[in-house]
Coordinates of C-alpha atoms in Angstrom, one line a residue:
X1 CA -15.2 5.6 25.9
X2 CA -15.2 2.5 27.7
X3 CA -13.8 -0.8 25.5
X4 CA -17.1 -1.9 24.5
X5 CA -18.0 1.4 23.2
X6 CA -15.2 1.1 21.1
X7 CA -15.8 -2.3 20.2
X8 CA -19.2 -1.5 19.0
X9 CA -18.1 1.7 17.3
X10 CA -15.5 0.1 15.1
X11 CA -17.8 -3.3 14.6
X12 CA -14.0 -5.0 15.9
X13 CA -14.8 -7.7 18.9
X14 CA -13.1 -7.2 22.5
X15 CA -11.3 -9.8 22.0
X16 CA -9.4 -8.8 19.3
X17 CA -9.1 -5.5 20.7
X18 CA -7.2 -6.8 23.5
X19 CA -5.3 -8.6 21.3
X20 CA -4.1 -5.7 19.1
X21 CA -3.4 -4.0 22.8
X22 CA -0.9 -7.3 23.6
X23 CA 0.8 -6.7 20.1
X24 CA 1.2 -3.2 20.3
X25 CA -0.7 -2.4 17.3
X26 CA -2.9 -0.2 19.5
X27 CA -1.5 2.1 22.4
X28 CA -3.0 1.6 25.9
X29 CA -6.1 3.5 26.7
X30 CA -5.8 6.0 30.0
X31 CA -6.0 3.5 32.8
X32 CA -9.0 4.5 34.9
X33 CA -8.6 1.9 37.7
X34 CA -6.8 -1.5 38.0
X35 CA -9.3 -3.4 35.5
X36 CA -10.5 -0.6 33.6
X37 CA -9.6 1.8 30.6
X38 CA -10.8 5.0 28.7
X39 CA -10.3 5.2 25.0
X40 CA -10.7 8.2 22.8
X41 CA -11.4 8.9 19.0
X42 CA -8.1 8.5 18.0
X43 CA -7.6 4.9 19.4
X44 CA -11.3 4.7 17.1
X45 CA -9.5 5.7 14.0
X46 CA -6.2 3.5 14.7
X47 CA -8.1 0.7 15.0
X48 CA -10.2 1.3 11.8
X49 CA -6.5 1.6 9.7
X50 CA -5.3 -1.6 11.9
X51 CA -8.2 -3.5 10.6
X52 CA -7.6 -2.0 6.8
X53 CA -4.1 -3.1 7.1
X54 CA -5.0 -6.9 8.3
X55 CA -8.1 -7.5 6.8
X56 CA -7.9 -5.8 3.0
X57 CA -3.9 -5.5 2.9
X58 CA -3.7 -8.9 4.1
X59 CA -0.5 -8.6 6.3
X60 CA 0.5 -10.1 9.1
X61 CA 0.7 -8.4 12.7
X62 CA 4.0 -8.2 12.8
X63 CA 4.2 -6.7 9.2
X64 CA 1.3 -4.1 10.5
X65 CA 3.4 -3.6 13.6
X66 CA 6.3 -2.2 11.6
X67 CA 4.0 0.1 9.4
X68 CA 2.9 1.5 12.6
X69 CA 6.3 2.4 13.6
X70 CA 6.8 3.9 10.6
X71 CA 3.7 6.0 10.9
X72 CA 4.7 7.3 14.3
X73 CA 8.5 7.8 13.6
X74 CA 8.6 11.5 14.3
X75 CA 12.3 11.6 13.8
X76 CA 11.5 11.9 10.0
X77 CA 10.5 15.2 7.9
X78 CA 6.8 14.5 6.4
X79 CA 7.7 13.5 3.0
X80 CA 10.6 10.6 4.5
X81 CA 7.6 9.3 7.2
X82 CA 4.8 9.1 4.4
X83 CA 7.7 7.1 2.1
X84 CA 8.8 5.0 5.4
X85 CA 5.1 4.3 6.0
X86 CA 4.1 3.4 2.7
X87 CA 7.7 1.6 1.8
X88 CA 6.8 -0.8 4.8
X89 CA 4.1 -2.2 3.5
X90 CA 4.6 -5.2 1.7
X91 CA 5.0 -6.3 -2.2
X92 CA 1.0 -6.6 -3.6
X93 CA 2.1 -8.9 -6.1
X94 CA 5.0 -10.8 -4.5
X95 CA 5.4 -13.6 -7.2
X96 CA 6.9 -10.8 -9.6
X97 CA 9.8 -10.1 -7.2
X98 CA 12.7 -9.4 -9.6
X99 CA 15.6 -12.6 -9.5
X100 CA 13.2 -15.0 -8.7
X101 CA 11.9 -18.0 -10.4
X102 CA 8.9 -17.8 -12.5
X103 CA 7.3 -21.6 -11.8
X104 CA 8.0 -20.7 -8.3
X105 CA 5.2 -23.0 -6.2
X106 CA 4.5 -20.0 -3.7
X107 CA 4.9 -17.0 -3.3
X108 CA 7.9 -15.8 -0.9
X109 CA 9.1 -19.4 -1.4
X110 CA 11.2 -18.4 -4.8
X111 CA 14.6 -19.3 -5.3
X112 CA 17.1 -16.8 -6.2
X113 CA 17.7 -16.9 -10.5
X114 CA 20.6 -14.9 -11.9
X115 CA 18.9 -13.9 -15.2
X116 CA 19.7 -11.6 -17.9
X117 CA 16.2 -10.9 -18.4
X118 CA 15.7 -9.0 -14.8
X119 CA 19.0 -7.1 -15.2
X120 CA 17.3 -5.7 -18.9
X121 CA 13.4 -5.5 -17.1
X122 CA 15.3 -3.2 -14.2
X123 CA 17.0 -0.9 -17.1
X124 CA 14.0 -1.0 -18.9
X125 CA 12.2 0.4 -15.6
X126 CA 15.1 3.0 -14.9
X127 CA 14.6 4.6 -18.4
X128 CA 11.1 4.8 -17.7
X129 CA 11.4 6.6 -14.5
X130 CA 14.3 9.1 -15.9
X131 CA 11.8 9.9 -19.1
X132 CA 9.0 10.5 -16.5
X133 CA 11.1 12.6 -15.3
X134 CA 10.6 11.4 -11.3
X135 CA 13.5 11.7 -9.6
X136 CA 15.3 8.4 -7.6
X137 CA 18.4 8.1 -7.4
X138 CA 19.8 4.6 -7.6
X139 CA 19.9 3.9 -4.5
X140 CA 16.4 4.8 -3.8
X141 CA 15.0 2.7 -6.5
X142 CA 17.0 -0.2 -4.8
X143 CA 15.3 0.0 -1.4
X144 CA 11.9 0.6 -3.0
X145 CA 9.7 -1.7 -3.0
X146 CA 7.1 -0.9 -6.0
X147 CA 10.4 -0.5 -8.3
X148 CA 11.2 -4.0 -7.1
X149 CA 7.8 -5.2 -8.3
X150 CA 7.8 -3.2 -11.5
X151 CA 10.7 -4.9 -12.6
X152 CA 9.8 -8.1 -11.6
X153 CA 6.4 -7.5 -13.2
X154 CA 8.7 -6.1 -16.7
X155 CA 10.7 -9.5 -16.2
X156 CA 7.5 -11.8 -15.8
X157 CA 5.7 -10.2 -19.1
X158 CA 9.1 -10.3 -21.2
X159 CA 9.2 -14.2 -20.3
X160 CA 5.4 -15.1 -21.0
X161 CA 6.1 -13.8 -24.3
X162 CA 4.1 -10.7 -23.8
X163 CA 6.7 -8.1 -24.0
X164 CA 6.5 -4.6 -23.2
X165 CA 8.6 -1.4 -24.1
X166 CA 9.3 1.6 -22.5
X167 CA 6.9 3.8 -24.9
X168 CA 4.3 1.0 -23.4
X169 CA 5.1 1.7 -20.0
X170 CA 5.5 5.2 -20.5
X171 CA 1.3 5.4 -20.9
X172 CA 1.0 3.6 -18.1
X173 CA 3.3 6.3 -16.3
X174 CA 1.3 9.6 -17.3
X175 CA -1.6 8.1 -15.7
X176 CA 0.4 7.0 -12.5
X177 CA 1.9 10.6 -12.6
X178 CA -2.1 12.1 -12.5
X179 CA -2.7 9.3 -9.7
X180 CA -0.2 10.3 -7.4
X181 CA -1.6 14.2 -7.8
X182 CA -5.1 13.0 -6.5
X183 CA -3.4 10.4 -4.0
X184 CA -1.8 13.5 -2.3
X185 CA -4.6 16.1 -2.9
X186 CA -6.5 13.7 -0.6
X187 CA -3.7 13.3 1.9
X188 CA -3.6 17.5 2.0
X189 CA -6.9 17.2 3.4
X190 CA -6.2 15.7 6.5
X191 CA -4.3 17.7 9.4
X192 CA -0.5 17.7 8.8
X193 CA 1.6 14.6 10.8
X194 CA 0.4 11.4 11.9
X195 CA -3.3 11.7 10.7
X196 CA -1.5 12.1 7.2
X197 CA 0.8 9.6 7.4
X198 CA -2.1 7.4 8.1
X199 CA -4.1 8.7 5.3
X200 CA -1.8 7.8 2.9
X201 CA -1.0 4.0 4.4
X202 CA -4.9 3.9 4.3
X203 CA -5.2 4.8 1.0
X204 CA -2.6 3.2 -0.3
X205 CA -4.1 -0.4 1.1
X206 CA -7.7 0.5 0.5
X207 CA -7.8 2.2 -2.8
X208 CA -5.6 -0.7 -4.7
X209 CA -8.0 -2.7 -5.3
X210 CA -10.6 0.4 -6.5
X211 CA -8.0 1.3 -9.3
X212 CA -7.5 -2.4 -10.0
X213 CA -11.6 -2.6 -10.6
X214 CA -11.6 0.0 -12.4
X215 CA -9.2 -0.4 -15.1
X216 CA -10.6 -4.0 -15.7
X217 CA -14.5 -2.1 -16.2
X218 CA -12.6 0.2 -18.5
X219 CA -11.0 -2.2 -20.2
X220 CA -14.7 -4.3 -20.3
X221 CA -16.4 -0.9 -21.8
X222 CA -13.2 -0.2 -24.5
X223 CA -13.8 -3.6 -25.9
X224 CA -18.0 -3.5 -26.4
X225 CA -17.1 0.1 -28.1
X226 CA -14.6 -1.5 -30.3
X227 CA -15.7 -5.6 -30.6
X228 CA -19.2 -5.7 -29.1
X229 CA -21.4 -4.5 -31.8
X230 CA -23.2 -2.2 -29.4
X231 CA -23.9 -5.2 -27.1

């Protein structure tokens, strides 16, 4: 397909397209002649995960640039290029970034707080993980970037005096643990290598916010049943 075929496929304007081309977030289509270009289906379906990546993950190009090198880093076996892929993409909440401060006026901006509280939130987290009984090794947990928030996230409730405990968390963690089944039951169904590793960036971006709207419906429908009356 010419480029505005693929334009009008993926609803993305030229423009942009070409722009995407210029930062590498989409590889050149087979040259045809000097001004031309042919794309195929799978330049289609890259752009659609570009566009979930900018537009719902709400990264920048050059943060989408580096989860698309870690989507098509070969090198890897399939488990290490689905963690690198999804490991790259940045912190969802990042004002609950473990040693930082809480008044902080932005995001990203934080200072650096040595605190007692983040060292007993990242314990907190490690017990919850070993009772789980998903296996990181410390060094793992370091580099990850969801452990990061969790304990940031452990931090932030202990100091808005909202405390939580590990039998708390550990609820929380049998549901994850069912999540994670489905999350990679729908990966399976895509054909091995770089389609899955960009199912599961995909999904990972897109389907946050469905499990965010739904636990706030759930927890909508749990109080009517206990506080609404029937209303």
């Amino acid at each position: 397909m010419r480029m505005a075929e693929l334009s009008e496929r993926s609803g993305v304007p030229t423009a942009t397209i070409k722009y995407y081309l210029r930062e590498g977030l989409l590889r050149p289509g087979r040259r045809i002649n000097a001004t031309q270009a042919a794309y195929d289906e799978e330049h289609l379906r890259r752009l659609r995960l570009v566009r979930a990546l900018i537009q719902v993950g709400r990264m920048p190009v050059a943060t989408a640039r580096e989860v698309l090198v870690a989507v098509e880093d070969e090198s890897l076996d399939h488990h290490s290029r689905i963690g690198a892929a999804v490991w790259s993409l940045p912190d969802a909440f990042p004002s609950t970034a473990p040693g930082t401060a809480p008044d902080a006026a932005a995001p990203g901006t934080e200072a650096p707080v040595p605190d007692a509280t983040v060292e007993a939130a990242e314990q907190q987290a490690t017990e919850l993980l070993v009772r789980l009984g998903w296996g990181f090794g410390s060094a793992a947990r370091g580099e990850s970037p969801a452990f990061r928030t969790l304990v940031g996230a452990i931090a932030a409730l202990e100091r808005s005096g909202y405390p939580t405990t590990v039998e708390d968390l550990l609820a929380y963690g049998r549901c994850a643990d069912q999540l994670g089944v489905v999350d990679i039951d729908m990966i399976e169904r895509y054909e091995p290598g770089t389609r899955q590793v960009e199912a599961a960036v995909a999904k990972t971006v897109l389907y946050e916010p469905v499990l965010l709207s739904l636990r706030r419906l759930a927890q909508a429908e749990e109080s009517n049943r206990r506080f609404g009356e029937g209303s």
